[in-house]
Coordinates of C-alpha atoms and ligand atoms in Angstrom, one line a residue:
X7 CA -10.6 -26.5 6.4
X8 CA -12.2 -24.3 9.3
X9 CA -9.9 -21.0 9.0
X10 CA -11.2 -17.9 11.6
X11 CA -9.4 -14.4 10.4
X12 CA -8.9 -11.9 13.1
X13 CA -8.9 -8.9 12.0
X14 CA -11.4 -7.3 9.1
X15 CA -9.0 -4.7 7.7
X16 CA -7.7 -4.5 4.0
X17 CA -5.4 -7.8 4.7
X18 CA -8.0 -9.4 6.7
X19 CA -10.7 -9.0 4.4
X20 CA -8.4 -9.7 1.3
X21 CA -7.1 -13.1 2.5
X22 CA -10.4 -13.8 4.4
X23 CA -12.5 -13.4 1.0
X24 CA -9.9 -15.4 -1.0
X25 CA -9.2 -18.4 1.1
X26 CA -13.3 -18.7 1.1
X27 CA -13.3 -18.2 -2.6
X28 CA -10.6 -21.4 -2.8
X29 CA -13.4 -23.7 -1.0
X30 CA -12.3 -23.1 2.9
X31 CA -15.2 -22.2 5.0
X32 CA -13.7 -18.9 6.5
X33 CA -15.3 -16.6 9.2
X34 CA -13.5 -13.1 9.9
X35 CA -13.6 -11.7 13.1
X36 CA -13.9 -7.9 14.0
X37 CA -14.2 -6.1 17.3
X38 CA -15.3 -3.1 15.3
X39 CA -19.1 -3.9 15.5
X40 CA -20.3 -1.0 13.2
X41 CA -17.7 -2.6 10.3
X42 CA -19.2 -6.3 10.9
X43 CA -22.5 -5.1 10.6
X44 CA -21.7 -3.0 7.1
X45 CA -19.9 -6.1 5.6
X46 CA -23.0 -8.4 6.8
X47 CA -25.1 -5.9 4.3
X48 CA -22.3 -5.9 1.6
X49 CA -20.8 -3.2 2.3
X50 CA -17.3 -2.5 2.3
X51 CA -15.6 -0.9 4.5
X52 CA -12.4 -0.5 1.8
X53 CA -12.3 0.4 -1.9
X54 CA -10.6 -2.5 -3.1
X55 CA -11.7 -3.4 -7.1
X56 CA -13.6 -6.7 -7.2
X57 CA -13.6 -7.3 -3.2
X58 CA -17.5 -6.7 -3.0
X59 CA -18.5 -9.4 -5.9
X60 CA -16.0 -11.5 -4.0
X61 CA -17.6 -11.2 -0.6
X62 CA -20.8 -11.1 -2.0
X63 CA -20.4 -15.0 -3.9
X64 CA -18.7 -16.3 -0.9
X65 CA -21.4 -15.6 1.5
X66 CA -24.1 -16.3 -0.8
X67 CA -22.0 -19.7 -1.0
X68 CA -22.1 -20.5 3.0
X69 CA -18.4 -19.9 3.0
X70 CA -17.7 -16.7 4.3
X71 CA -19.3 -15.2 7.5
X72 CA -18.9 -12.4 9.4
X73 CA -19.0 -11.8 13.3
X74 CA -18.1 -9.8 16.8
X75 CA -17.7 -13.0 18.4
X76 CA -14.2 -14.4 18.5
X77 CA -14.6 -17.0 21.4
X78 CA -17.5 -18.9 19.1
X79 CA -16.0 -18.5 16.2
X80 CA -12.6 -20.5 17.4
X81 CA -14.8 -23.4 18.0
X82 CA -13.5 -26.0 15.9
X83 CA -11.0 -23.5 13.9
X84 CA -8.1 -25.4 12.3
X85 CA -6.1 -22.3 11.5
X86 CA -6.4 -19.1 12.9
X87 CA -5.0 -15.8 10.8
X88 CA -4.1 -12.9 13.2
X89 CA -4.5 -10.0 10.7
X90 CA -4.7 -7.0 13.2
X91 CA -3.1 -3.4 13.0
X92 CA 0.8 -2.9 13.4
X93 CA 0.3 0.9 13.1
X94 CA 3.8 2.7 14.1
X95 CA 4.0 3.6 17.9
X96 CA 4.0 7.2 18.7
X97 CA 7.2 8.9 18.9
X98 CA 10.0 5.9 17.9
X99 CA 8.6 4.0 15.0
X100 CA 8.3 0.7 16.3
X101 CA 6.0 -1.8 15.4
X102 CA 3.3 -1.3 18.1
X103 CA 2.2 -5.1 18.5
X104 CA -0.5 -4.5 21.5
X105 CA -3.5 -5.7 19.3
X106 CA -1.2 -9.1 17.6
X107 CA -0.7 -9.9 21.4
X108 CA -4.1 -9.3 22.5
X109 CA -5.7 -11.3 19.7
X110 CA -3.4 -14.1 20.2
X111 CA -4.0 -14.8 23.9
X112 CA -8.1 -14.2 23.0
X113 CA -7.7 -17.4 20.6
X114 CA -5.9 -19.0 22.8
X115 CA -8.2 -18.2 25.9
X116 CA -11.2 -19.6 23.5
X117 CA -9.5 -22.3 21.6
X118 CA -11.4 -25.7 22.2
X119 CA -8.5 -28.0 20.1
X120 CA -5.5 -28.1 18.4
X121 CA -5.3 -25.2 16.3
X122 CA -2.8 -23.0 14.4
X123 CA -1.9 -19.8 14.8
X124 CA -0.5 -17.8 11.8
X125 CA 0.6 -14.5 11.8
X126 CA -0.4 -12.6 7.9
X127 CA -0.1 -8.9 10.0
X128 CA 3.5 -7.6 9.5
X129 CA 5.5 -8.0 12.8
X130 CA 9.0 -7.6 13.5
X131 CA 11.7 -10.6 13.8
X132 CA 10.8 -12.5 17.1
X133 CA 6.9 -11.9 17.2
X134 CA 6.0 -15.4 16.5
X135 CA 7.9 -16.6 19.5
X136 CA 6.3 -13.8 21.7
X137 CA 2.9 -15.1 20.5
X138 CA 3.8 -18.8 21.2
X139 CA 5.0 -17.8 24.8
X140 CA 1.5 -16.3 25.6
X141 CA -1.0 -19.2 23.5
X142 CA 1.2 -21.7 26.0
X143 CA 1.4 -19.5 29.0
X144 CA -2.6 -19.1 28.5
X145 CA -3.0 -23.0 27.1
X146 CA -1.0 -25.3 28.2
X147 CA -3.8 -27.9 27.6
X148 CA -4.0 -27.9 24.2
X149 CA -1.4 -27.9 21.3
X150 CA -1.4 -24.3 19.6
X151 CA 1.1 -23.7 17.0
X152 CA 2.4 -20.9 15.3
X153 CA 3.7 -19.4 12.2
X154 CA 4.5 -17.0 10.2
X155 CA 2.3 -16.2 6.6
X156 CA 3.4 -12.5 5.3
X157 CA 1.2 -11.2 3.0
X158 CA 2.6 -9.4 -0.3
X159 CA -0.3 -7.8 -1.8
X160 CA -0.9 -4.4 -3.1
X161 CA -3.3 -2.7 -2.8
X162 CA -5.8 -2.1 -6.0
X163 CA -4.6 -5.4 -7.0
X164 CA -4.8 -7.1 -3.8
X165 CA -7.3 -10.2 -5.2
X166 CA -5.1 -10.7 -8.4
X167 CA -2.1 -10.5 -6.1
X168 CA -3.6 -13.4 -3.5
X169 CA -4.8 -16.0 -6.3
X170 CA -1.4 -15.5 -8.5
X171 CA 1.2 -14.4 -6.4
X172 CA 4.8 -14.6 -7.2
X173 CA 5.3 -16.8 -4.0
X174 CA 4.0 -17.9 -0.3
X175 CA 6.2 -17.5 2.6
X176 CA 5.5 -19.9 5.1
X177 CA 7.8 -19.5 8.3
X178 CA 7.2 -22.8 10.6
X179 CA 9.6 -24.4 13.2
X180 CA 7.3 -27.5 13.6
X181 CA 5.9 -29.9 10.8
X182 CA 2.2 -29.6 11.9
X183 CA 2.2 -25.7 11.3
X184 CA 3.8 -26.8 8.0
X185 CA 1.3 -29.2 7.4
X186 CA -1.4 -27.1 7.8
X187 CA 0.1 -24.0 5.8
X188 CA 0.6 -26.3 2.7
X189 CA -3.4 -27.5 3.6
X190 CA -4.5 -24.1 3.3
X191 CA -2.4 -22.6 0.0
X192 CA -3.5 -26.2 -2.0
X193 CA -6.1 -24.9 -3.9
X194 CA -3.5 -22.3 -5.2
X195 CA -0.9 -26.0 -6.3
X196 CA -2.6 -26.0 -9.7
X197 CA -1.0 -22.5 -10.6
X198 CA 2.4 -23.6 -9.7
X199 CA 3.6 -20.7 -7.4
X200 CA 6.4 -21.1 -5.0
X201 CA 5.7 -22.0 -2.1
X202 CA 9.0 -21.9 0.5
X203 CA 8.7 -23.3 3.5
X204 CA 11.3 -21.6 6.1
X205 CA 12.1 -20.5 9.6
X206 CA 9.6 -18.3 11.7
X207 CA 12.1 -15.5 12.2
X208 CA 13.5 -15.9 8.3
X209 CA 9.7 -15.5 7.1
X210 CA 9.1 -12.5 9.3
X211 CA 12.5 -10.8 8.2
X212 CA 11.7 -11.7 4.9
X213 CA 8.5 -9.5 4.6
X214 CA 10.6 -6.3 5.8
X215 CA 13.3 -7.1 3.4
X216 CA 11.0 -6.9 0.4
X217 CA 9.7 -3.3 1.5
X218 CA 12.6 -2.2 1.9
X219 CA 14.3 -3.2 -0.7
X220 CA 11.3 -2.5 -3.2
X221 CA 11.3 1.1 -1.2
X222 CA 15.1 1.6 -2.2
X223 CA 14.6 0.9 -5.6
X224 CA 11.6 3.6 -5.9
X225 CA 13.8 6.2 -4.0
X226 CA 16.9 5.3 -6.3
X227 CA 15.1 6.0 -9.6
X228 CA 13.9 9.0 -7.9
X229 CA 17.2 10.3 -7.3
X230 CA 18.6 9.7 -10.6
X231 CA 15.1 11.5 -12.0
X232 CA 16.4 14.8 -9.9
X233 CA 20.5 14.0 -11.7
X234 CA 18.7 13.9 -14.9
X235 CA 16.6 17.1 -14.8
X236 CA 20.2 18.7 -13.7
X237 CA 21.7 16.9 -16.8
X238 CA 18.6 17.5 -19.6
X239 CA 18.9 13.0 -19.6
X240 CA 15.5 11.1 -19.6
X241 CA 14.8 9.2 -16.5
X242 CA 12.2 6.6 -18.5
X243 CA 15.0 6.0 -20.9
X244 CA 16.9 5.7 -18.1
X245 CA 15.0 3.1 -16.2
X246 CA 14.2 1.0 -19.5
X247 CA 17.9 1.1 -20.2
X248 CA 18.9 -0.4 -16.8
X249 CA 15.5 -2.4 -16.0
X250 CA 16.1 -4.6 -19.3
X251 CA 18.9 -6.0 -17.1
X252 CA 17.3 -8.7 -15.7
X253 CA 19.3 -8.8 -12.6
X254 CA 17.7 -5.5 -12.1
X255 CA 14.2 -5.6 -13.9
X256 CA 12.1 -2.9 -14.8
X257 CA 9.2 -2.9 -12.2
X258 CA 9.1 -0.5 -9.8
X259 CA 11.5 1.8 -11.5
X260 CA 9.0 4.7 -12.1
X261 CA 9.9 8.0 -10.9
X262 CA 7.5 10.0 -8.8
X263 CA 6.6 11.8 -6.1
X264 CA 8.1 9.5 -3.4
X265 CA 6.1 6.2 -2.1
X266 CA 3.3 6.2 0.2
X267 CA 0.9 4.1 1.3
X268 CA 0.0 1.6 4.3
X269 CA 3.3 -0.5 4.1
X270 CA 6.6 1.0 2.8
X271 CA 6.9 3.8 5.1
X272 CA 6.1 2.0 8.4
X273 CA 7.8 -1.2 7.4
X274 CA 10.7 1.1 6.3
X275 CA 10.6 2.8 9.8
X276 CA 10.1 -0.8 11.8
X277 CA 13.0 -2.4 10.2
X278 CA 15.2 0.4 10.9
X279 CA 14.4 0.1 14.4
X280 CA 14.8 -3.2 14.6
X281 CA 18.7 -3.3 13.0
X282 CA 19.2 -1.0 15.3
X283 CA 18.6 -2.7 18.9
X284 CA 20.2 -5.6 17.4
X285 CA 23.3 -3.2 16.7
X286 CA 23.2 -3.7 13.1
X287 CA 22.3 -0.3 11.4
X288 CA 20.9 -0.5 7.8
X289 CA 22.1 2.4 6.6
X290 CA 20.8 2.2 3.4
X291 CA 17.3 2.0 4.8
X292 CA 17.7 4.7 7.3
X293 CA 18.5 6.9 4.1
X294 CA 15.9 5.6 2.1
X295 CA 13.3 6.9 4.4
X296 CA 14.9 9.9 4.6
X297 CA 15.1 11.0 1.2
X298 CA 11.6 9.7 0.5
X299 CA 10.1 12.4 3.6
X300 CA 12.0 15.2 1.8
X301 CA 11.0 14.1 -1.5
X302 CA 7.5 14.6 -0.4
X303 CA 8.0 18.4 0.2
X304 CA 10.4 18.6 -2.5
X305 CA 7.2 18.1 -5.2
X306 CA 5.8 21.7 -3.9
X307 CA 8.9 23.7 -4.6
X308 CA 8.7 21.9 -7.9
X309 CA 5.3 23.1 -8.3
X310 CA 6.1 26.7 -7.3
X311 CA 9.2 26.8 -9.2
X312 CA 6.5 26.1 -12.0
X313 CA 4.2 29.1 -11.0
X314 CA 7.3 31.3 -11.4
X315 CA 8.8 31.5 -7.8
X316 CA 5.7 32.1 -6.1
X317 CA 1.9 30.0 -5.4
X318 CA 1.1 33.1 -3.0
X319 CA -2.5 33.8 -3.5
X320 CA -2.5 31.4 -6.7
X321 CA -5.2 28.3 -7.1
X322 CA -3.6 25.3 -7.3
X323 CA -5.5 22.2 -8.7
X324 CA -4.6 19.1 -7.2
X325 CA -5.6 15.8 -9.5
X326 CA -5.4 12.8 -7.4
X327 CA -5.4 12.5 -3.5
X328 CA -4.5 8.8 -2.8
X329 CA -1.0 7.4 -2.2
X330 CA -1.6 5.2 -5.7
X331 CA -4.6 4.5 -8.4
X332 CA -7.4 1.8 -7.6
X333 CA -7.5 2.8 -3.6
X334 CA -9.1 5.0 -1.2
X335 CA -6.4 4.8 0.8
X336 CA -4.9 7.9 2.4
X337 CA -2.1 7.0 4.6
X338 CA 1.3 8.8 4.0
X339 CA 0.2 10.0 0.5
X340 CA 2.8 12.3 -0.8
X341 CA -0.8 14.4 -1.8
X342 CA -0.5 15.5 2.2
X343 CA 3.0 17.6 2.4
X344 CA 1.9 18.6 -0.7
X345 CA -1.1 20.2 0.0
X346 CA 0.6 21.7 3.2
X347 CA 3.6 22.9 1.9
X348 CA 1.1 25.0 -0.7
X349 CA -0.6 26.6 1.8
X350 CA 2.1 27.0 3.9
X351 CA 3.3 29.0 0.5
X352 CA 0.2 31.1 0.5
X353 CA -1.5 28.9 -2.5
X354 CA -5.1 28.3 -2.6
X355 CA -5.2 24.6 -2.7
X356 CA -8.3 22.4 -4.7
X357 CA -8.2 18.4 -5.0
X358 CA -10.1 16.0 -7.0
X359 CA -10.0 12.1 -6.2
X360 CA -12.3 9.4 -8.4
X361 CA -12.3 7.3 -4.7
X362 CA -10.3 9.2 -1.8
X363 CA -12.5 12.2 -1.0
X364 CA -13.7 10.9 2.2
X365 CA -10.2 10.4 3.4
X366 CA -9.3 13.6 2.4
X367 CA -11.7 15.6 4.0
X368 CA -11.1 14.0 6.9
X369 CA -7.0 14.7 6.7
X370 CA -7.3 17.8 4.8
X371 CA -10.1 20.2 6.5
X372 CA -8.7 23.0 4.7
X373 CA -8.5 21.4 1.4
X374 CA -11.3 22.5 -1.0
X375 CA -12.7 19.5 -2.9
X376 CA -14.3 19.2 -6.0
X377 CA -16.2 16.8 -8.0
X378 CA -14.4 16.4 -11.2
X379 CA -10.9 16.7 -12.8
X380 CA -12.9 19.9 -15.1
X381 CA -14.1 21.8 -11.7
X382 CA -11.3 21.1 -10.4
X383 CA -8.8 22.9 -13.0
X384 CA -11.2 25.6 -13.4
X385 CA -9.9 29.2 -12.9
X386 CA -6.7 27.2 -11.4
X387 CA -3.4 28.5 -12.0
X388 CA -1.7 25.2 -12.4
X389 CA -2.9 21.5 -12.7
X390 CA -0.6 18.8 -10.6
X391 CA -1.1 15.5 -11.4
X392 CA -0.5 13.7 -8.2
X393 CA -1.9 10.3 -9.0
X394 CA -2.0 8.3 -12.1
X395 CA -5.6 7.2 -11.9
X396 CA -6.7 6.2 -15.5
X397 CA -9.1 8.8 -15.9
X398 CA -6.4 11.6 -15.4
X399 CA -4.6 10.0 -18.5
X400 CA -7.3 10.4 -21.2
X401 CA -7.9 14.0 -19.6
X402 CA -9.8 16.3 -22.8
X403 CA -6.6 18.4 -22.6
X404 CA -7.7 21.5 -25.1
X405 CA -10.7 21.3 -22.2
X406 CA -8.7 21.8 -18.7
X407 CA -6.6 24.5 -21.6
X408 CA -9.4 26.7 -22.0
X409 CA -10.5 26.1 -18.0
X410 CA -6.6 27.1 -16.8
X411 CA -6.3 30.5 -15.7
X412 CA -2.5 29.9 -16.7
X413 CA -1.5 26.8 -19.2
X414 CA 0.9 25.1 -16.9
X415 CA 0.7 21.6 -16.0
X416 CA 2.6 19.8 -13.5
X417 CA 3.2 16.1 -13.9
X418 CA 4.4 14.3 -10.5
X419 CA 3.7 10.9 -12.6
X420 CA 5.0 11.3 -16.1
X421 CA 1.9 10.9 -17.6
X422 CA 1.7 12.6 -20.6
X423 CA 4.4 13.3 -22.9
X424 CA 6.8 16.5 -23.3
X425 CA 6.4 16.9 -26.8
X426 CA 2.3 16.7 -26.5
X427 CA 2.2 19.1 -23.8
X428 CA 4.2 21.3 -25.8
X429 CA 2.3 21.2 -28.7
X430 CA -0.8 22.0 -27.2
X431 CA 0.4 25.2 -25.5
X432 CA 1.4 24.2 -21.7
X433 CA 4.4 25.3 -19.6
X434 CA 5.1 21.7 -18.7
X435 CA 6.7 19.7 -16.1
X436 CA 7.6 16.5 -15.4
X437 CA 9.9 14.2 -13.6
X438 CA 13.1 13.4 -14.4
X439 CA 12.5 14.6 -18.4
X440 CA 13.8 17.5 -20.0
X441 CA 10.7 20.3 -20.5
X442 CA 10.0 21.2 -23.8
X443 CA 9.7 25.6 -24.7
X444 CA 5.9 25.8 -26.1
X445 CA 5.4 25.5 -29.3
X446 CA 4.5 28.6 -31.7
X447 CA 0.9 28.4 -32.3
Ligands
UDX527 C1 3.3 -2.5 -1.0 C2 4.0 -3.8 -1.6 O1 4.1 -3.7 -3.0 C3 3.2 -5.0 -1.1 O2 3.9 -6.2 -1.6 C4 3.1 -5.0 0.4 O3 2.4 -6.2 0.8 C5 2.4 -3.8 0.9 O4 3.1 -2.6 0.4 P1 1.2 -1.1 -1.7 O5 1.6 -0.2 -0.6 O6 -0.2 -1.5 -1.9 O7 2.0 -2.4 -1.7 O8 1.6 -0.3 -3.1 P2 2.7 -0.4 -4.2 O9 2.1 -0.6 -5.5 O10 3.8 -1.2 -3.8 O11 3.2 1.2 -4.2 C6 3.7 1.8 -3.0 C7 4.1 3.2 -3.3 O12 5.2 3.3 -4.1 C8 3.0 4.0 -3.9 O13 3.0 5.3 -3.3 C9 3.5 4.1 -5.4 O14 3.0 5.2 -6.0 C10 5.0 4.1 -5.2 N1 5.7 3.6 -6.4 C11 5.6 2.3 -6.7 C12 6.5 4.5 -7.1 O15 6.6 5.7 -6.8 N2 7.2 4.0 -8.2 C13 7.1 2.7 -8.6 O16 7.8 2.3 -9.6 C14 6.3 1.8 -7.8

């Protein structure tokens, strides 16, 4: 099949890459020249683990090409991906859809057959028929269908997620969008995953529904990790006890420092939005994203209650940056209200990231970076982990000991464990678990 992605961000790329590694000769489309030219030369424009090797066979394969040009490269398309930026509009949290609209009637204006349009960018309930009003409106020569294809990856495991994912989503109200949807996830038949075919509004509800609900089960466990630190109970313990349930299950049950990220908290925000013109609040939600904004700031008092009441004119040594491991993203990282709340406080604030320093500088002017977890924690009067990055989790701790101006550690992630952090001397902290008093050396 000829598919044409529009759009060369992280879902863009992703599905782009992957649908040429299954055998489908797949050009994606950019407007951002500087980005096409980069990926042309290999280079990717997102840290994404196994993405370049990806790109790299694909196009060495014929199968995968790159380009400005969206009118040529709809010639002959069979399926056409919209992939394009929902990013929250300024000031009410809607889904700003100006660049799904404007792509759609710039395939349709090109279009030179019968083609399908599918939407993988995440777009509230009623997009799809939007989009088919202006592909007709522009083409009523030709036969341009659309439908729905949410994408469910995350990121860091984005490649893993597209070749075995739990299931496809296919929204389609007419059986040659179906058709070709089932055409293009074949190549995925031989690993059995469900594929459910469904309405065009159901499959665009359906993506929403998943944030959010994977959204409120993060904030829930967070909650109960604040009741436990009140009650001296174990929030792990806590979360195995109730995610060996398998009407609940155990992922996503890890306490922390509230989500982030390029999804929960604008899906979270969209969804809201949309119950509400269609007066029918979803109150949960609305609380959900909420408590995860305070949570954020929340994780600073915790880190000054730490430093004895005050940060004032303390060093604070931030480890991780990114909203999760195995990303450079940046976007709504709980690392940003930390880092202002500290300074706010009067804390000298110092980051390390393995892959988000770019970002960072960019978000965080007054944030002073280093280049390793040990410079980092040097002369520092606490150590927060923010982000459980692998490399934070082997850290030489009798190392970042003798670095620490004062031994206390801060653990937003759980990490380590109580009784280990003891031993070795630190005023410890983590999340939802009781702290330990230091052990006599
Ligand atoms: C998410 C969805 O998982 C994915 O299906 C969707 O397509 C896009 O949004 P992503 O944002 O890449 O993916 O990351 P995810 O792994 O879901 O984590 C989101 C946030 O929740 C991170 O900040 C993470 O640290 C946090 N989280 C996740 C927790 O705090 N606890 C958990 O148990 C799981």
């Amino acid at each position: 099949m000829h598919i044409v992605v529009v759009g060369s961000g992280y879902v863009g790329l992703v599905s782009g890459a992957s649908f040429a590694d299954f055998g489908h000769s797949v050009v994606c489309v950019d407007k951002d020249a500087g980005k096409i030219a980069k990926l042309e030369a290999g280079v990717m424009p997102i840290f994404e683990p196994g993405l370049d090797q990806l790109v790299e066979t694909n196009c060495r394969a014929g199968r995968l090409a790159f380009t400005t040009d969206l009118a040529k490269s709809i010639s002959g398309a069979d399926v056409v991906f919209l992939a394009v930026g929902t990013p929250s509009r300024r000031g009410d949290g809607h889904a700003d859809l100006t660049f799904v609209y404007q792509a759609a009637r710039e395939v349709a204006e090109a279009a030179t057959g019968s083609l399908v349009v599918a939407t993988k960018s995440t777009v509230p309930v009623g997009t799809g028929d939007e989009v088919e009003r202006i592909v007709r409106q522009a083409r009523p020569d030709l036969e341009i269908t659309v439908a729905s294809n949410p994408e469910f990856l995350r990121e860091g495991s984005a490649i893993e997620d597209f070749k075995r994912p739990d299931r496809i989503v296919i929204g389609a109200n007419d059986p040659r969008s179906r058709e070709a949807m089932g055409e293009v996830y074949r190549p995925l038949y031989l690993n059995q995953p469900p594929i459910m075919f469904t309405s065009r509004r159901t499959s665009e509800l359906i993506k929403y529904a998943a944030n959010a609900f994977l959204a409120t089960k993060i904030t829930f466990i967070n909650e109960i990790a604040d009741l436990c630190e009140q009650v001296g109970a174990n929030v792990q313990e806590v979360a195995r006890g109730i995610g060996l349930d398998n009407r609940i299950g155990s992922k996503f049950l890890h306490a922390g420092p509230g989500y982030g990220g390029s999804c929960f908290p604008k899906d979270t925000l969209a969804l809201v939005k949309t119950a509400q013109d269609h007066a029918s609040p979803l109150r949960i939600v609305e609380t959900v994203a909420a408590v995860n904004d305070q949570r954020k700031r929340a994780m600073a008092r915790k880190v000054i209650q730490a430093c004895g009441g005050s940060v004032r004119d303390k060093t604070i040594a931030l480890l991780g940056l990114t909203f999760k491991p195995n990303t450079d993203d940046m976007r709504d990282a709980p690392s940003i209200a930390i880092v202002t709340a500290l300074e706010d406080a009067g804390a000298r604030v110092r980051g390390f990231d393995p892959e988000g320093m770019q970002h960072a500088r960019a978000m965080m002017p007054d944030l002073q970076l280093c280049d390793s977890a040990y410079s980092c924690v040097e002369g520092a009067d606490a150590m927060v982990i923010v982000t459980e990055w692998n490399e934070f989790r082997a850290l030489d701790l009798k190392r970042v000991k003798a670095l620490l101006a004062e031994p206390v550690v801060v653990d937003l992630r759980n990490i380590y464990r109580p009784e280990d952090m003891a031993r070795l001397g630190f005023h410890y902290q983590s999340i939802g678990r009781p702290s330990l008093p230091v052990a006599e050396s």
